[in-house]
C-alpha angles and dihedrals in degrees: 000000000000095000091046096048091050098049088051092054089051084052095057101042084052096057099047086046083057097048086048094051092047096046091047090055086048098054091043095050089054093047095057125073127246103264124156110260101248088059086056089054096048092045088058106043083054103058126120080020105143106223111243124245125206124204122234117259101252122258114268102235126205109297094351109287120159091237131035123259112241106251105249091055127079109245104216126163122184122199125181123217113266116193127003091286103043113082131199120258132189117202126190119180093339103315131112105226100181123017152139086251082058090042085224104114126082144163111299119048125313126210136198131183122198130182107262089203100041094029088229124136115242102191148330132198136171120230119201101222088187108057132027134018100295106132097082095044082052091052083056100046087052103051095044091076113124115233117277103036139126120237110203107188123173127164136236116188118340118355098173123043091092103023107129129208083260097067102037092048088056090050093041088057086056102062104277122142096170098053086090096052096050104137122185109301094007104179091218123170118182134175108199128182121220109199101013152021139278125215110270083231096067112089106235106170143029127166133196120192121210108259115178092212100047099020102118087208118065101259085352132087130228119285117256141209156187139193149170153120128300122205117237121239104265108262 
């Protein structure tokens, strides 16, 4: 009787294990929401994923400096040519004023001016320093700039093979303590003020001579560059 009783009893407890499980399945099946079978996988599959967030590319700022200039201040960025196929580039506020994307710089020394109260260039011009009688018409150049001006020079090349006293003592009067060291395919970048002065914080000149064991360029040395912030003139 034992042994019936208790095989009876398995029976029952089978059968209400069988009615939980279906109404479970019921109730699950009408708590969850018609999605083709293959979405259910994936969101599945896709649980506990953490989502993935991507950083902004960071904002281009005026002549490609890492940080912005504040705004009452002028963005430049000088860069000398390196190698035979690197050419020099001088940048204000964004735009290039002399590049090989202009086709106006060229081996010797370029020169730009710009006007330090409009912000407007006023002219630039390239000098070979290499061939031909410049130097001279550079002096002049130079030396035309009205004041208050800004006078932006980089090299591409060689800038001294035929640069006279004339010249350097134009440029030496205008801040310059490389002018005078220049050596055959200097790489020589240099911001100078006319009329006025520029903060001593501001980095206005680099140069790079030409060294067969360290030079990055066969018989050329590595490019150089400078850049900053100017102040405006006070409204």
């Amino acid at each position: 009787m034992r042994q019936v009783a208790g095989g009876a009893l398995k029976v029952v407890l089978l059968v209400f294990a069988c009615l939980c499980a279906w109404y479970s399945g019921y109730l699950l099946a009408e708590l969850i929401p018609d999605a083709p079978l293959s979405s259910a996988a994936y969101s599945i599959r896709n649980i506990g994923e953490r989502p993935v967030l991507k950083a902004p590319a960071p904002k281009r700022q005026k002549c490609d400096h890492w940080t912005p200039c504040p705004s009452d201040t002028y963005a430049y960025r000088l860069l000398s040519g390196g190698g035979k196929n690197k050419y020099a580039k001088i940048c204000f506020e964004d735009n290039l004023l002399m590049g090989e994307k202009l086709g106006n710089v060229a081996r010797g020394i370029n020169i730009a001016i710009v006007n330090y109260v409009t912000g407007n260039v006023t002219a630039a011009r390239c000098f070979d320093m290499y061939e031909g009688d410049n130097s001279g018409p550079m002096t002049e150049f130079i030396q035309s700039a009205p004041s208050k001006s800004l006078l932006f020079m980089v090299t591409y090349d060689d800038g001294s093979t035929r640069l006279k006293d004339d010249a350097k003592n134009a440029i030496e009067a205008l801040g310059s303590r490389e002018i005078r060291n220049m050596k055959f395919r200097s790489s020589w970048v240099f911001l100078a003020a006319k009329g006025f002065e520029l903060p001593s914080e501001i980095e206005r000149e680099k140069i790079n001579h030409s060294d067969t064991k360290n030079n990055r360029y066969s018989g050329w040395p590595a490019e150089i560059q400078i850049e900053g912030c100017i102040p405006r003139e006070p409204s």
